[in-house]
Structure formats: C-alpha cells, structure tokens
mmCIF file of C-alpha atoms and ligand atoms in Angstrom:
data_model
loop_
_atom_site.group_PDB
_atom_site.id
_atom_site.type_symbol
_atom_site.label_atom_id
_atom_site.label_comp_id
_atom_site.label_asym_id
_atom_site.label_seq_id
_atom_site.Cartn_x
_atom_site.Cartn_y
_atom_site.Cartn_z
ATOM 1 C CA UNK A 184 -74.625 -19.727 14.761
ATOM 2 C CA UNK A 185 -73.496 -23.172 15.928
ATOM 3 C CA UNK A 186 -70.935 -23.532 18.655
ATOM 4 C CA UNK A 187 -67.397 -24.537 17.486
ATOM 5 C CA UNK A 188 -67.802 -28.062 18.842
ATOM 6 C CA UNK A 189 -70.848 -28.563 16.614
ATOM 7 C CA UNK A 190 -69.025 -27.117 13.608
ATOM 8 C CA UNK A 191 -66.215 -29.600 14.202
ATOM 9 C CA UNK A 192 -68.742 -32.360 13.648
ATOM 10 C CA UNK A 193 -71.031 -30.781 11.041
ATOM 11 C CA UNK A 194 -68.602 -28.650 9.000
ATOM 12 C CA UNK A 195 -69.915 -27.841 5.505
ATOM 13 C CA UNK A 196 -66.608 -28.598 3.722
ATOM 14 C CA UNK A 197 -66.862 -31.660 1.484
ATOM 15 C CA UNK A 198 -63.787 -33.194 -0.192
ATOM 16 C CA UNK A 199 -63.786 -32.430 -3.940
ATOM 17 C CA UNK A 200 -65.023 -35.244 -6.171
ATOM 18 C CA UNK A 201 -62.380 -34.424 -8.794
ATOM 19 C CA UNK A 202 -59.339 -35.248 -6.646
ATOM 20 C CA UNK A 203 -57.191 -37.867 -8.414
ATOM 21 C CA UNK A 204 -54.029 -39.552 -7.054
ATOM 22 C CA UNK A 205 -52.271 -42.919 -7.566
ATOM 23 C CA UNK A 206 -53.792 -44.380 -4.415
ATOM 24 C CA UNK A 207 -57.533 -44.216 -3.761
ATOM 25 C CA UNK A 208 -58.979 -42.350 -0.794
ATOM 26 C CA UNK A 209 -59.760 -44.356 2.321
ATOM 27 C CA UNK A 210 -63.346 -44.323 3.523
ATOM 28 C CA UNK A 211 -63.896 -45.375 7.108
ATOM 29 C CA UNK A 212 -67.389 -45.990 8.382
ATOM 30 C CA UNK A 213 -69.524 -47.961 10.706
ATOM 31 C CA UNK A 214 -72.376 -45.430 10.287
ATOM 32 C CA UNK A 215 -73.360 -44.411 6.769
ATOM 33 C CA UNK A 216 -75.497 -41.244 6.450
ATOM 34 C CA UNK A 217 -78.724 -41.352 4.396
ATOM 35 C CA UNK A 218 -80.188 -38.223 2.814
ATOM 36 C CA UNK A 219 -83.719 -39.036 4.016
ATOM 37 C CA UNK A 220 -85.865 -41.780 5.522
ATOM 38 C CA UNK A 221 -87.107 -42.948 2.120
ATOM 39 C CA UNK A 222 -83.491 -43.557 1.005
ATOM 40 C CA UNK A 223 -82.781 -45.303 4.302
ATOM 41 C CA UNK A 224 -85.698 -47.683 3.739
ATOM 42 C CA UNK A 225 -85.072 -48.204 0.023
ATOM 43 C CA UNK A 226 -81.359 -48.887 0.001
ATOM 44 C CA UNK A 227 -80.403 -52.541 -0.452
ATOM 45 C CA UNK A 228 -77.153 -53.663 1.207
ATOM 46 C CA UNK A 229 -76.724 -56.407 -1.398
ATOM 47 C CA UNK A 230 -76.535 -53.819 -4.171
ATOM 48 C CA UNK A 231 -73.093 -52.243 -4.405
ATOM 49 C CA UNK A 232 -74.552 -48.925 -5.582
ATOM 50 C CA UNK A 233 -76.025 -48.352 -2.162
ATOM 51 C CA UNK A 234 -74.144 -47.974 1.098
ATOM 52 C CA UNK A 235 -76.056 -48.891 4.241
ATOM 53 C CA UNK A 236 -73.639 -49.749 7.040
ATOM 54 C CA UNK A 237 -69.880 -50.190 7.338
ATOM 55 C CA UNK A 238 -70.228 -53.947 7.800
ATOM 56 C CA UNK A 239 -71.966 -54.207 4.411
ATOM 57 C CA UNK A 240 -69.307 -52.261 2.574
ATOM 58 C CA UNK A 241 -67.693 -48.873 1.947
ATOM 59 C CA UNK A 242 -66.089 -47.451 -1.210
ATOM 60 C CA UNK A 243 -62.756 -48.720 0.176
ATOM 61 C CA UNK A 244 -63.871 -52.326 0.721
ATOM 62 C CA UNK A 245 -65.825 -52.385 -2.551
ATOM 63 C CA UNK A 246 -62.721 -51.225 -4.409
ATOM 64 C CA UNK A 247 -60.573 -53.925 -2.834
ATOM 65 C CA UNK A 248 -63.281 -56.516 -3.575
ATOM 66 C CA UNK A 249 -63.368 -55.500 -7.237
ATOM 67 C CA UNK A 250 -59.581 -55.732 -7.570
ATOM 68 C CA UNK A 251 -59.400 -59.120 -5.866
ATOM 69 C CA UNK A 252 -62.182 -60.480 -8.076
ATOM 70 C CA UNK A 253 -60.062 -59.318 -11.041
ATOM 71 C CA UNK A 254 -56.933 -60.973 -9.608
ATOM 72 C CA UNK A 255 -58.739 -64.307 -9.187
ATOM 73 C CA UNK A 256 -60.709 -64.131 -12.426
ATOM 74 C CA UNK A 257 -64.022 -64.022 -10.561
ATOM 75 C CA UNK A 258 -66.999 -61.691 -10.485
ATOM 76 C CA UNK A 259 -67.929 -61.100 -6.849
ATOM 77 C CA UNK A 260 -65.845 -60.885 -3.687
ATOM 78 C CA UNK A 261 -66.461 -60.752 0.042
ATOM 79 C CA UNK A 262 -63.767 -59.561 2.474
ATOM 80 C CA UNK A 263 -63.352 -61.168 5.878
ATOM 81 C CA UNK A 264 -61.008 -60.544 8.833
ATOM 82 C CA UNK A 265 -58.601 -63.447 8.124
ATOM 83 C CA UNK A 266 -57.894 -66.323 5.767
ATOM 84 C CA UNK A 267 -59.380 -68.694 8.296
ATOM 85 C CA UNK A 268 -62.520 -66.526 8.449
ATOM 86 C CA UNK A 269 -62.799 -66.942 4.653
ATOM 87 C CA UNK A 270 -62.858 -70.711 5.142
ATOM 88 C CA UNK A 271 -65.380 -70.384 7.991
ATOM 89 C CA UNK A 272 -67.576 -68.036 5.955
ATOM 90 C CA UNK A 273 -67.734 -70.501 3.041
ATOM 91 C CA UNK A 274 -68.484 -73.424 5.369
ATOM 92 C CA UNK A 275 -71.212 -71.619 7.286
ATOM 93 C CA UNK A 276 -72.788 -70.248 4.098
ATOM 94 C CA UNK A 277 -73.054 -73.634 2.400
ATOM 95 C CA UNK A 278 -73.352 -76.255 5.137
ATOM 96 C CA UNK A 279 -76.258 -77.112 7.401
ATOM 97 C CA UNK A 280 -76.921 -79.730 10.079
ATOM 98 C CA UNK A 281 -76.794 -83.177 8.478
ATOM 99 C CA UNK A 282 -74.398 -82.106 5.699
ATOM 100 C CA UNK A 283 -70.864 -83.356 5.188
ATOM 101 C CA UNK A 284 -67.770 -81.482 3.988
ATOM 102 C CA UNK A 285 -64.651 -83.185 2.614
ATOM 103 C CA UNK A 286 -61.203 -81.765 3.329
ATOM 104 C CA UNK A 287 -57.864 -82.854 1.908
ATOM 105 C CA UNK A 288 -55.808 -84.656 4.532
ATOM 106 C CA UNK A 289 -53.015 -82.121 3.940
ATOM 107 C CA UNK A 290 -55.360 -79.116 4.311
ATOM 108 C CA UNK A 291 -54.309 -75.925 6.123
ATOM 109 C CA UNK A 292 -54.326 -77.231 9.736
ATOM 110 C CA UNK A 293 -56.766 -74.769 11.337
ATOM 111 C CA UNK A 294 -59.351 -75.655 8.664
ATOM 112 C CA UNK A 295 -59.340 -79.200 10.073
ATOM 113 C CA UNK A 296 -59.596 -77.792 13.611
ATOM 114 C CA UNK A 297 -62.616 -75.712 12.539
ATOM 115 C CA UNK A 298 -64.372 -78.818 11.224
ATOM 116 C CA UNK A 299 -63.458 -80.894 14.279
ATOM 117 C CA UNK A 300 -64.016 -78.281 16.948
ATOM 118 C CA UNK A 301 -66.911 -76.188 15.609
ATOM 119 C CA UNK A 302 -68.727 -77.625 12.575
ATOM 120 C CA UNK A 303 -69.255 -80.900 14.439
ATOM 121 C CA UNK A 304 -71.203 -79.025 17.139
ATOM 122 C CA UNK A 305 -73.496 -77.672 14.411
ATOM 123 C CA UNK A 306 -74.277 -81.196 13.193
ATOM 124 C CA UNK A 307 -71.967 -80.884 10.174
ATOM 125 C CA UNK A 308 -69.662 -83.859 9.717
ATOM 126 C CA UNK A 309 -66.386 -83.985 7.795
ATOM 127 C CA UNK A 310 -64.069 -86.549 6.257
ATOM 128 C CA UNK A 311 -60.465 -86.235 5.192
ATOM 129 C CA UNK A 312 -59.563 -87.477 1.720
ATOM 130 C CA UNK A 313 -56.158 -88.282 0.257
ATOM 131 C CA UNK A 314 -55.527 -85.245 -1.950
ATOM 132 C CA UNK A 315 -53.168 -87.230 -4.192
ATOM 133 C CA UNK A 316 -55.772 -89.904 -4.955
ATOM 134 C CA UNK A 317 -58.934 -88.905 -6.916
ATOM 135 C CA UNK A 318 -60.337 -92.432 -6.416
ATOM 136 C CA UNK A 319 -60.240 -91.895 -2.646
ATOM 137 C CA UNK A 320 -62.181 -88.633 -3.047
ATOM 138 C CA UNK A 321 -64.653 -90.412 -5.360
ATOM 139 C CA UNK A 322 -65.271 -93.122 -2.719
ATOM 140 C CA UNK A 323 -65.843 -90.619 0.075
ATOM 141 C CA UNK A 324 -68.427 -88.466 -1.694
ATOM 142 C CA UNK A 325 -71.804 -89.550 -0.359
ATOM 143 C CA UNK A 326 -75.410 -88.335 -0.416
ATOM 144 C CA UNK A 327 -74.699 -85.868 2.425
ATOM 145 C CA UNK A 328 -71.567 -84.354 0.812
ATOM 146 C CA UNK A 329 -72.302 -80.681 0.060
ATOM 147 C CA UNK A 330 -68.836 -79.226 -0.308
ATOM 148 C CA UNK A 331 -65.313 -80.373 -1.167
ATOM 149 C CA UNK A 332 -62.316 -78.219 -0.289
ATOM 150 C CA UNK A 333 -59.292 -78.215 -2.586
ATOM 151 C CA UNK A 334 -55.862 -76.840 -1.753
ATOM 152 C CA UNK A 335 -52.711 -76.796 -3.859
ATOM 153 C CA UNK A 336 -50.125 -77.643 -2.782
ATOM 154 C CA UNK A 337 -50.862 -79.343 0.563
ATOM 155 C CA UNK A 338 -50.022 -77.389 3.683
ATOM 156 C CA UNK A 339 -46.445 -77.854 4.986
ATOM 157 C CA UNK A 340 -45.856 -81.192 3.185
ATOM 158 C CA UNK A 341 -46.264 -79.365 -0.165
ATOM 159 C CA UNK A 342 -47.574 -82.246 -2.348
ATOM 160 C CA UNK A 343 -49.205 -80.777 -5.439
ATOM 161 C CA UNK A 344 -52.514 -82.632 -5.997
ATOM 162 C CA UNK A 345 -54.049 -83.712 -9.325
ATOM 163 C CA UNK A 346 -56.398 -80.706 -9.300
ATOM 164 C CA UNK A 347 -57.981 -81.445 -12.675
ATOM 165 C CA UNK A 348 -58.996 -84.981 -11.686
ATOM 166 C CA UNK A 349 -60.185 -83.958 -8.199
ATOM 167 C CA UNK A 350 -62.237 -81.149 -9.705
ATOM 168 C CA UNK A 351 -63.713 -83.483 -12.365
ATOM 169 C CA UNK A 352 -64.777 -85.989 -9.699
ATOM 170 C CA UNK A 353 -66.698 -83.246 -7.859
ATOM 171 C CA UNK A 354 -68.254 -81.882 -11.037
ATOM 172 C CA UNK A 355 -69.416 -85.350 -12.121
ATOM 173 C CA UNK A 356 -70.965 -85.910 -8.704
ATOM 174 C CA UNK A 357 -72.543 -82.438 -8.677
ATOM 175 C CA UNK A 358 -70.764 -81.318 -5.500
ATOM 176 C CA UNK A 359 -69.653 -77.716 -4.968
ATOM 177 C CA UNK A 360 -65.922 -77.104 -4.710
ATOM 178 C CA UNK A 361 -64.031 -74.417 -2.824
ATOM 179 C CA UNK A 362 -60.330 -73.848 -3.467
ATOM 180 C CA UNK A 363 -57.955 -72.352 -0.904
ATOM 181 C CA UNK A 364 -55.850 -70.411 -3.399
ATOM 182 C CA UNK A 365 -53.459 -68.739 -0.950
ATOM 183 C CA UNK A 366 -50.337 -70.410 -2.392
ATOM 184 C CA UNK A 367 -51.235 -69.676 -6.028
ATOM 185 C CA UNK A 368 -52.380 -66.160 -5.077
ATOM 186 C CA UNK A 369 -54.288 -65.792 -8.347
ATOM 187 C CA UNK A 370 -50.921 -65.741 -10.143
ATOM 188 C CA UNK A 371 -49.651 -69.329 -10.442
ATOM 189 C CA UNK A 372 -52.858 -70.810 -11.909
ATOM 190 C CA UNK A 373 -56.490 -69.799 -12.509
ATOM 191 C CA UNK A 374 -58.447 -71.020 -9.483
ATOM 192 C CA UNK A 375 -61.812 -70.953 -11.238
ATOM 193 C CA UNK A 376 -60.606 -73.598 -13.708
ATOM 194 C CA UNK A 377 -60.927 -76.001 -10.763
ATOM 195 C CA UNK A 378 -63.449 -74.659 -8.252
ATOM 196 C CA UNK A 379 -66.749 -72.817 -7.822
ATOM 197 C CA UNK A 380 -65.444 -70.688 -4.956
ATOM 198 C CA UNK A 381 -61.943 -69.316 -4.416
ATOM 199 C CA UNK A 382 -60.819 -68.408 -0.901
ATOM 200 C CA UNK A 383 -57.555 -66.544 -0.299
ATOM 201 C CA UNK A 384 -55.622 -65.597 2.834
ATOM 202 C CA UNK A 385 -54.783 -61.993 1.891
ATOM 203 C CA UNK A 386 -52.561 -62.119 4.975
ATOM 204 C CA UNK A 387 -49.910 -63.707 2.732
ATOM 205 C CA UNK A 388 -48.906 -62.265 -0.677
ATOM 206 C CA UNK A 389 -51.662 -59.664 -1.187
ATOM 207 C CA UNK A 390 -50.556 -57.995 2.069
ATOM 208 C CA UNK A 391 -46.904 -58.851 1.598
ATOM 209 C CA UNK A 392 -45.986 -57.142 4.845
ATOM 210 C CA UNK A 393 -46.558 -59.684 7.594
ATOM 211 C CA UNK A 394 -48.705 -57.043 9.261
ATOM 212 C CA UNK A 395 -52.317 -57.526 8.144
ATOM 213 C CA UNK A 396 -54.835 -60.329 8.667
ATOM 214 C CA UNK A 397 -57.536 -60.546 5.996
ATOM 215 C CA UNK A 398 -59.248 -63.027 3.701
ATOM 216 C CA UNK A 399 -61.417 -63.021 0.600
ATOM 217 C CA UNK A 400 -64.085 -65.257 -0.888
ATOM 218 C CA UNK A 401 -64.446 -64.832 -4.647
ATOM 219 C CA UNK A 402 -67.249 -66.320 -6.758
ATOM 220 C CA UNK A 403 -68.459 -66.209 -10.358
ATOM 221 C CA UNK A 404 -72.064 -67.066 -9.655
ATOM 222 C CA UNK A 405 -74.373 -64.373 -8.253
ATOM 223 C CA UNK A 406 -76.568 -66.819 -6.308
ATOM 224 C CA UNK A 407 -73.526 -68.442 -4.707
ATOM 225 C CA UNK A 408 -72.113 -65.011 -3.885
ATOM 226 C CA UNK A 409 -75.356 -64.018 -2.168
ATOM 227 C CA UNK A 410 -75.219 -67.098 0.060
ATOM 228 C CA UNK A 411 -71.656 -66.164 1.062
ATOM 229 C CA UNK A 412 -72.610 -62.508 1.529
ATOM 230 C CA UNK A 413 -75.658 -63.335 3.675
ATOM 231 C CA UNK A 414 -73.562 -65.523 5.984
ATOM 232 C CA UNK A 415 -70.939 -62.749 6.054
ATOM 233 C CA UNK A 416 -73.535 -60.212 7.195
ATOM 234 C CA UNK A 417 -75.102 -62.527 9.762
ATOM 235 C CA UNK A 418 -71.720 -63.458 11.207
ATOM 236 C CA UNK A 419 -70.525 -59.842 11.254
ATOM 237 C CA UNK A 420 -67.235 -60.567 9.467
ATOM 238 C CA UNK A 421 -66.340 -56.921 8.721
ATOM 239 C CA UNK A 422 -62.808 -55.684 7.948
ATOM 240 C CA UNK A 423 -61.132 -52.427 8.982
ATOM 241 C CA UNK A 424 -60.586 -49.705 6.379
ATOM 242 C CA UNK A 425 -56.927 -49.228 7.335
ATOM 243 C CA UNK A 426 -56.271 -52.908 6.743
ATOM 244 C CA UNK A 427 -58.119 -52.769 3.421
ATOM 245 C CA UNK A 428 -55.953 -49.789 2.496
ATOM 246 C CA UNK A 429 -52.768 -51.698 3.350
ATOM 247 C CA UNK A 430 -53.801 -54.449 0.934
ATOM 248 C CA UNK A 431 -54.792 -51.926 -1.763
ATOM 249 C CA UNK A 432 -51.366 -50.364 -1.392
ATOM 250 C CA UNK A 433 -49.545 -53.697 -1.730
ATOM 251 C CA UNK A 434 -51.601 -55.219 -4.562
ATOM 252 C CA UNK A 435 -49.920 -53.378 -7.456
ATOM 253 C CA UNK A 436 -46.594 -55.027 -6.593
ATOM 254 C CA UNK A 437 -47.946 -58.532 -5.898
ATOM 255 C CA UNK A 438 -46.679 -60.117 -9.106
ATOM 256 C CA UNK A 439 -43.126 -58.754 -8.907
ATOM 257 C CA UNK A 440 -42.949 -59.748 -5.248
ATOM 258 C CA UNK A 441 -44.335 -63.219 -5.971
ATOM 259 C CA UNK A 442 -41.756 -63.751 -8.728
ATOM 260 C CA UNK A 443 -38.938 -62.544 -6.476
ATOM 261 C CA UNK A 444 -40.000 -64.874 -3.628
ATOM 262 C CA UNK A 445 -40.270 -67.716 -6.156
ATOM 263 C CA UNK A 446 -36.821 -67.085 -7.659
ATOM 264 C CA UNK A 447 -35.002 -66.967 -4.287
ATOM 265 C CA UNK A 448 -36.925 -69.965 -2.965
ATOM 266 C CA UNK A 449 -35.915 -72.085 -5.969
ATOM 267 C CA UNK A 450 -32.304 -70.993 -5.661
ATOM 268 C CA UNK A 451 -32.181 -71.952 -1.974
ATOM 269 C CA UNK A 452 -34.225 -75.131 -2.397
ATOM 270 C CA UNK A 453 -31.932 -76.318 -5.188
ATOM 271 C CA UNK A 454 -28.900 -75.654 -3.042
ATOM 272 C CA UNK A 455 -30.364 -77.354 0.046
ATOM 273 C CA UNK A 456 -31.300 -80.413 -2.019
ATOM 274 C CA UNK A 457 -27.617 -81.033 -2.674
ATOM 275 C CA UNK A 458 -26.667 -80.936 1.018
ATOM 276 C CA UNK A 459 -25.979 -84.268 2.689
ATOM 277 C CA UNK A 460 -28.007 -83.224 5.794
ATOM 278 C CA UNK A 461 -31.204 -83.080 3.691
ATOM 279 C CA UNK A 462 -33.033 -86.293 2.739
ATOM 280 C CA UNK A 463 -35.977 -84.808 0.785
ATOM 281 C CA UNK A 464 -36.894 -81.507 -0.798
ATOM 282 C CA UNK A 465 -40.618 -80.731 -0.824
ATOM 283 C CA UNK A 466 -41.043 -77.997 -3.435
ATOM 284 C CA UNK A 467 -43.561 -78.762 -6.203
ATOM 285 C CA UNK A 468 -41.494 -77.107 -8.959
ATOM 286 C CA UNK A 469 -38.636 -79.598 -8.453
ATOM 287 C CA UNK A 470 -38.356 -82.868 -10.334
ATOM 288 C CA UNK A 471 -38.918 -85.751 -7.933
ATOM 289 C CA UNK A 472 -40.909 -83.702 -5.403
ATOM 290 C CA UNK A 473 -44.374 -85.078 -4.571
ATOM 291 C CA UNK A 474 -46.898 -83.936 -7.170
ATOM 292 C CA UNK A 475 -44.310 -82.313 -9.445
ATOM 293 C CA UNK A 476 -46.129 -83.657 -12.534
ATOM 294 C CA UNK A 477 -49.405 -82.160 -11.280
ATOM 295 C CA UNK A 478 -47.697 -78.812 -10.694
ATOM 296 C CA UNK A 479 -46.450 -78.845 -14.309
ATOM 297 C CA UNK A 480 -49.936 -79.674 -15.541
ATOM 298 C CA UNK A 481 -51.645 -76.939 -13.513
ATOM 299 C CA UNK A 482 -48.999 -74.171 -13.419
ATOM 300 C CA UNK A 483 -47.174 -74.951 -16.677
ATOM 301 C CA UNK A 484 -43.670 -76.245 -17.405
ATOM 302 C CA UNK A 485 -42.188 -72.802 -16.808
ATOM 303 C CA UNK A 486 -44.865 -71.985 -14.263
ATOM 304 C CA UNK A 487 -44.751 -69.983 -11.074
ATOM 305 C CA UNK A 488 -44.492 -71.227 -7.502
ATOM 306 C CA UNK A 489 -44.706 -69.391 -4.199
ATOM 307 C CA UNK A 490 -41.626 -68.734 -2.063
ATOM 308 C CA UNK A 491 -42.411 -71.633 0.204
ATOM 309 C CA UNK A 492 -40.854 -75.072 0.588
ATOM 310 C CA UNK A 493 -40.052 -77.738 3.155
ATOM 311 C CA UNK A 494 -37.129 -80.073 3.639
ATOM 312 C CA UNK A 495 -36.920 -83.369 5.503
ATOM 313 C CA UNK A 496 -33.668 -83.815 7.378
ATOM 314 C CA UNK A 497 -31.757 -87.063 7.235
ATOM 315 C CA UNK A 498 -33.228 -89.387 9.842
ATOM 316 C CA UNK A 499 -29.936 -89.505 11.760
ATOM 317 C CA UNK A 500 -30.715 -85.995 13.061
ATOM 318 C CA UNK A 501 -32.860 -85.858 16.190
ATOM 319 C CA UNK A 502 -35.671 -83.433 16.736
ATOM 320 C CA UNK A 503 -33.466 -81.594 19.281
ATOM 321 C CA UNK A 504 -30.704 -81.189 16.669
ATOM 322 C CA UNK A 505 -33.125 -79.805 14.092
ATOM 323 C CA UNK A 506 -34.595 -77.448 16.705
ATOM 324 C CA UNK A 507 -31.051 -76.226 17.409
ATOM 325 C CA UNK A 508 -30.534 -75.672 13.655
ATOM 326 C CA UNK A 509 -33.665 -73.496 13.576
ATOM 327 C CA UNK A 510 -32.573 -71.595 16.685
ATOM 328 C CA UNK A 511 -29.158 -70.924 15.133
ATOM 329 C CA UNK A 512 -30.585 -69.198 12.069
ATOM 330 C CA UNK A 513 -30.183 -65.432 12.241
ATOM 331 C CA UNK A 514 -31.961 -64.017 9.183
ATOM 332 C CA UNK A 515 -34.672 -66.685 9.166
ATOM 333 C CA UNK A 516 -36.993 -65.877 12.057
ATOM 334 C CA UNK A 517 -39.155 -68.393 13.910
ATOM 335 C CA UNK A 518 -42.728 -67.523 13.080
ATOM 336 C CA UNK A 519 -45.942 -68.675 11.417
ATOM 337 C CA UNK A 520 -47.468 -67.442 8.187
ATOM 338 C CA UNK A 521 -45.625 -66.389 5.031
ATOM 339 C CA UNK A 522 -45.630 -63.948 2.128
ATOM 340 C CA UNK A 523 -43.845 -61.115 3.925
ATOM 341 C CA UNK A 524 -40.406 -59.570 3.324
ATOM 342 C CA UNK A 525 -38.772 -61.480 6.190
ATOM 343 C CA UNK A 526 -37.773 -65.121 5.788
ATOM 344 C CA UNK A 527 -39.369 -67.492 8.291
ATOM 345 C CA UNK A 528 -38.730 -71.034 9.488
ATOM 346 C CA UNK A 529 -40.875 -73.562 11.390
ATOM 347 C CA UNK A 530 -40.021 -77.168 12.354
ATOM 348 C CA UNK A 531 -43.063 -79.507 12.187
ATOM 349 C CA UNK A 532 -44.011 -82.796 13.745
ATOM 350 C CA UNK A 533 -45.495 -84.361 10.604
ATOM 351 C CA UNK A 534 -46.686 -87.779 11.847
ATOM 352 C CA UNK A 535 -49.014 -85.987 14.304
ATOM 353 C CA UNK A 536 -50.507 -83.913 11.471
ATOM 354 C CA UNK A 537 -51.413 -86.546 8.858
ATOM 355 C CA UNK A 538 -53.754 -89.518 8.602
ATOM 356 C CA UNK A 539 -53.628 -90.660 4.954
ATOM 357 C CA UNK A 540 -50.527 -92.390 3.621
ATOM 358 C CA UNK A 541 -47.363 -92.715 5.647
ATOM 359 C CA UNK A 542 -44.828 -90.075 6.414
ATOM 360 C CA UNK A 543 -41.173 -90.909 5.916
ATOM 361 C CA UNK A 544 -38.793 -90.644 8.834
ATOM 362 C CA UNK A 545 -36.890 -87.457 9.521
ATOM 363 C CA UNK A 546 -37.819 -84.028 10.862
ATOM 364 C CA UNK A 547 -39.538 -81.605 8.503
ATOM 365 C CA UNK A 548 -38.689 -77.907 8.416
ATOM 366 C CA UNK A 549 -40.658 -75.371 6.386
ATOM 367 C CA UNK A 550 -39.066 -72.239 4.999
ATOM 368 C CA UNK A 551 -40.867 -69.124 3.819
ATOM 369 C CA UNK A 552 -38.413 -67.214 1.669
ATOM 370 C CA UNK A 553 -38.611 -63.451 2.058
ATOM 371 C CA UNK A 554 -37.107 -60.670 -0.010
ATOM 372 C CA UNK A 555 -33.613 -60.604 1.501
ATOM 373 C CA UNK A 556 -30.664 -61.239 -0.850
ATOM 374 C CA UNK A 557 -30.628 -64.992 -1.599
ATOM 375 C CA UNK A 558 -26.878 -65.231 -0.989
ATOM 376 C CA UNK A 559 -27.274 -63.836 2.534
ATOM 377 C CA UNK A 560 -30.002 -66.376 3.231
ATOM 378 C CA UNK A 561 -27.777 -69.142 1.866
ATOM 379 C CA UNK A 562 -24.906 -68.066 4.130
ATOM 380 C CA UNK A 563 -27.295 -68.114 7.084
ATOM 381 C CA UNK A 564 -28.467 -71.664 6.252
ATOM 382 C CA UNK A 565 -24.876 -72.743 5.765
ATOM 383 C CA UNK A 566 -23.676 -71.530 9.173
ATOM 384 C CA UNK A 567 -26.666 -73.171 10.903
ATOM 385 C CA UNK A 568 -26.139 -76.466 9.035
ATOM 386 C CA UNK A 569 -22.451 -76.426 9.923
ATOM 387 C CA UNK A 570 -23.375 -76.508 13.599
ATOM 388 C CA UNK A 571 -25.524 -79.651 13.262
HETATM 389 C C1 PLP B 280 -52.384 -68.650 6.229
HETATM 390 C C2 PLP B 280 -53.347 -69.504 5.542
HETATM 391 C C3 PLP B 280 -54.698 -69.459 5.861
HETATM 392 C C4 PLP B 280 -55.241 -68.621 6.980
HETATM 393 O O1 PLP B 280 -54.957 -67.277 6.885
HETATM 394 P P1 PLP B 280 -55.010 -66.358 8.190
HETATM 395 O O2 PLP B 280 -55.204 -64.990 7.648
HETATM 396 O O3 PLP B 280 -53.732 -66.565 8.916
HETATM 397 O O4 PLP B 280 -56.198 -66.812 8.997
HETATM 398 C C5 PLP B 280 -55.553 -70.265 5.153
HETATM 399 N N1 PLP B 280 -55.102 -71.078 4.180
HETATM 400 C C6 PLP B 280 -53.821 -71.139 3.847
HETATM 401 C C7 PLP B 280 -53.386 -72.071 2.752
HETATM 402 C C8 PLP B 280 -52.900 -70.368 4.518
HETATM 403 O O5 PLP B 280 -51.606 -70.465 4.191
#
C-alpha cells in the first residue's frame, strides 16, 4: 500500500478517452511521460505523433497550431510567446552573419528595433524599403538579401502597399518573403498569395481579449517549417497552455468579431473624416486614403478591413492640444495593441518614426475600435473634439 501522498501523485484514474465537449481539454506539460526507455529514445520531437517535452508541443498547442494553419491557409504552424517573438523566430531561423533582411519603412516599430538593436550584433544587416514603391524594393535587393518582410497596411500610418508587385519582385529575385498578417488576421486576404511565411500576432484578433500575448509562424513548405521549428526549439520559445486555451476559446468567434470591429471603425472613420478638426483619414478602405487602390486589389471592392485607423489633425492644433483631446476621451483608453473589446487611442510622433517619403504636418492619432456601441464611441469623440 502506498501512502496517501504517493497516491495523490500516482493515482490510477485516467480521464476517459470518449469525453466530448464543445471545447477541447487543456493539456499542460513541461515533462511528458514515456512508457519505456526505447520509446524515450525513439520519439522524434519534429513528428507531431510523438510528444517529447512541453516546449516541443502538447495536444493543446498542436490543436491550436492546426487551427491557425487552417485560418491562414497554410500547412504547418509554430506558436511563440508574442507577435514580436514570431518575427524574431523567423529572422533567427533564416538569417546568418553576413545576410541582409529588408523591412518596409512603415513596418511594426519593434521589428525595426529588433533589426537595429539585436540582428546587427549577430552580423545581420538590414535596409528599409519604401513599401509603396516596388522599384525601391527592387533596387535594394542585393546578393546578401535573404529575406524580405511584407506588412499590410503599414503600421500606424496605414498605407496599403502594392502587395502583388512587391511579392513579384521578391519571387523574380528568388528571395524568401515573410508577411506580418496581423491586420488581415487570415480573414481580409490570403497571406500565402503573397508570401512564403505568414507571421501573426495572436495577441490581437485571435485572442480578442487584450489579455494574452502570443504569436504564430505558419508555412506551407515542410523544409521551411523545420528551419522555423529548429530555431524555435533552440531559442526555447514555448507558450503556456492556459494562454493557448484562451486563444482556442476565442478563435470560433474571430470572424464575427473582426466584422463588427470593421463595421464600427468604418462608421467612426467616415464621421471623423467630415470633421473640420481632421485633415486626413488614414483607413485603407476609404477612397483617397494612401494605398486605397491596393487595398481594393488585395482585399476586394467589398473587402474586409480591421477595426484600426489613424487620423491626422489639422496642423493648427499643437501636440499639447491633441494630447489633451486624447486625455479627454472616456471610453477610448490610452494603451498599445489592438483587437480587444475596449477601444484604444494613441497619439504618435510620425516624423520620428519614418525615413522614406515625407510626412505631412499635423499630429497623428491612431484609434483601435473595440466592440462598444458605435454611437457611444462617436459621442465620446464628439465631446473630446468639442474641447479642442
Ligand atoms: C502587435 C503587433 C505585433 C507584435 O505583437 P506582440 O504580441 O505585441 O508582440 C507584430 N506585428 C504587428 C503588425 C502588430 O500589430
């Protein structure tokens, strides 16, 4: 007879295999138990039929990987602890000392910081290209270029790039492409029509709660996947089962949420565009916005767009006045990220963030539209504008 404390750990009860419910069970493991030494030696962590260690996958992470691959139209998926980690994982899997990576000038800011602050120390150089100009990308691709990042639309300034032409340039030059598909979320356009690798900050719409950090790297090519997976293992980019569960729980509603964010964002953007305080609306689904034609080409004339847009205030308003506008908002909270139920606002200093092209005068403010009633959000914007 074992002592109770031992029975607590080695109890013979096993959960029944036949249990079925809408949500899958959650498997949490660092340690995975093998039936014998032969199995321990034989099991291959790259093969999803065999579990070896929590870092290499559990039924819970494999399930989420399968569903995300389906969402993106890919075949393999690797989960990482944040969207930025997805970018880092791709870079470190594919780039070596002496290589160069090209980033759009309007790339997600921390991706630029990663290249500047870390990749450089590993002997990997980078260049920024003008995402709106395929000829500029063409000129910058050189013999050391191993990877080109694509992102649509550009971060904060929201220009929708000519994805088809950028992708064609890379294909003709035989350079691998990775797309940051966080904005499109696998819903607005098929990422693999334009890139070899699709990275996604699950922190945004797949989570939908503003409470989980996670990222994914989806591929269609087994050899490419294995390079990503090897770097993932060597870097130790594991994710927690509870976080994976939160994403699994939110995924079934991603499309209805995305459409709801989109609808409210367009309603508010259209209204803001007509206000005399606003000089420019930066929302790719609106006529006259930068890259609108490209958005139509990639997402379709009646296509989808995320619940995200920026406005540029009339240049007569000072930075202090625009800050006060942001502070006056009640429903819109000051905070980074997007894709959650709560609307968010951030004022940006654009000239400090961009190299290519020139930025027009006026302070830029980015809105992430949540799931509150659009008319309440409009009333909030109205009272804050009135105080300008
Ligand atoms: C948020 C975001 C990321 C990074 O995601 P985190 O999970 O916050 O690290 C990367 N790319 C884009 C386009 C994003 O919006």
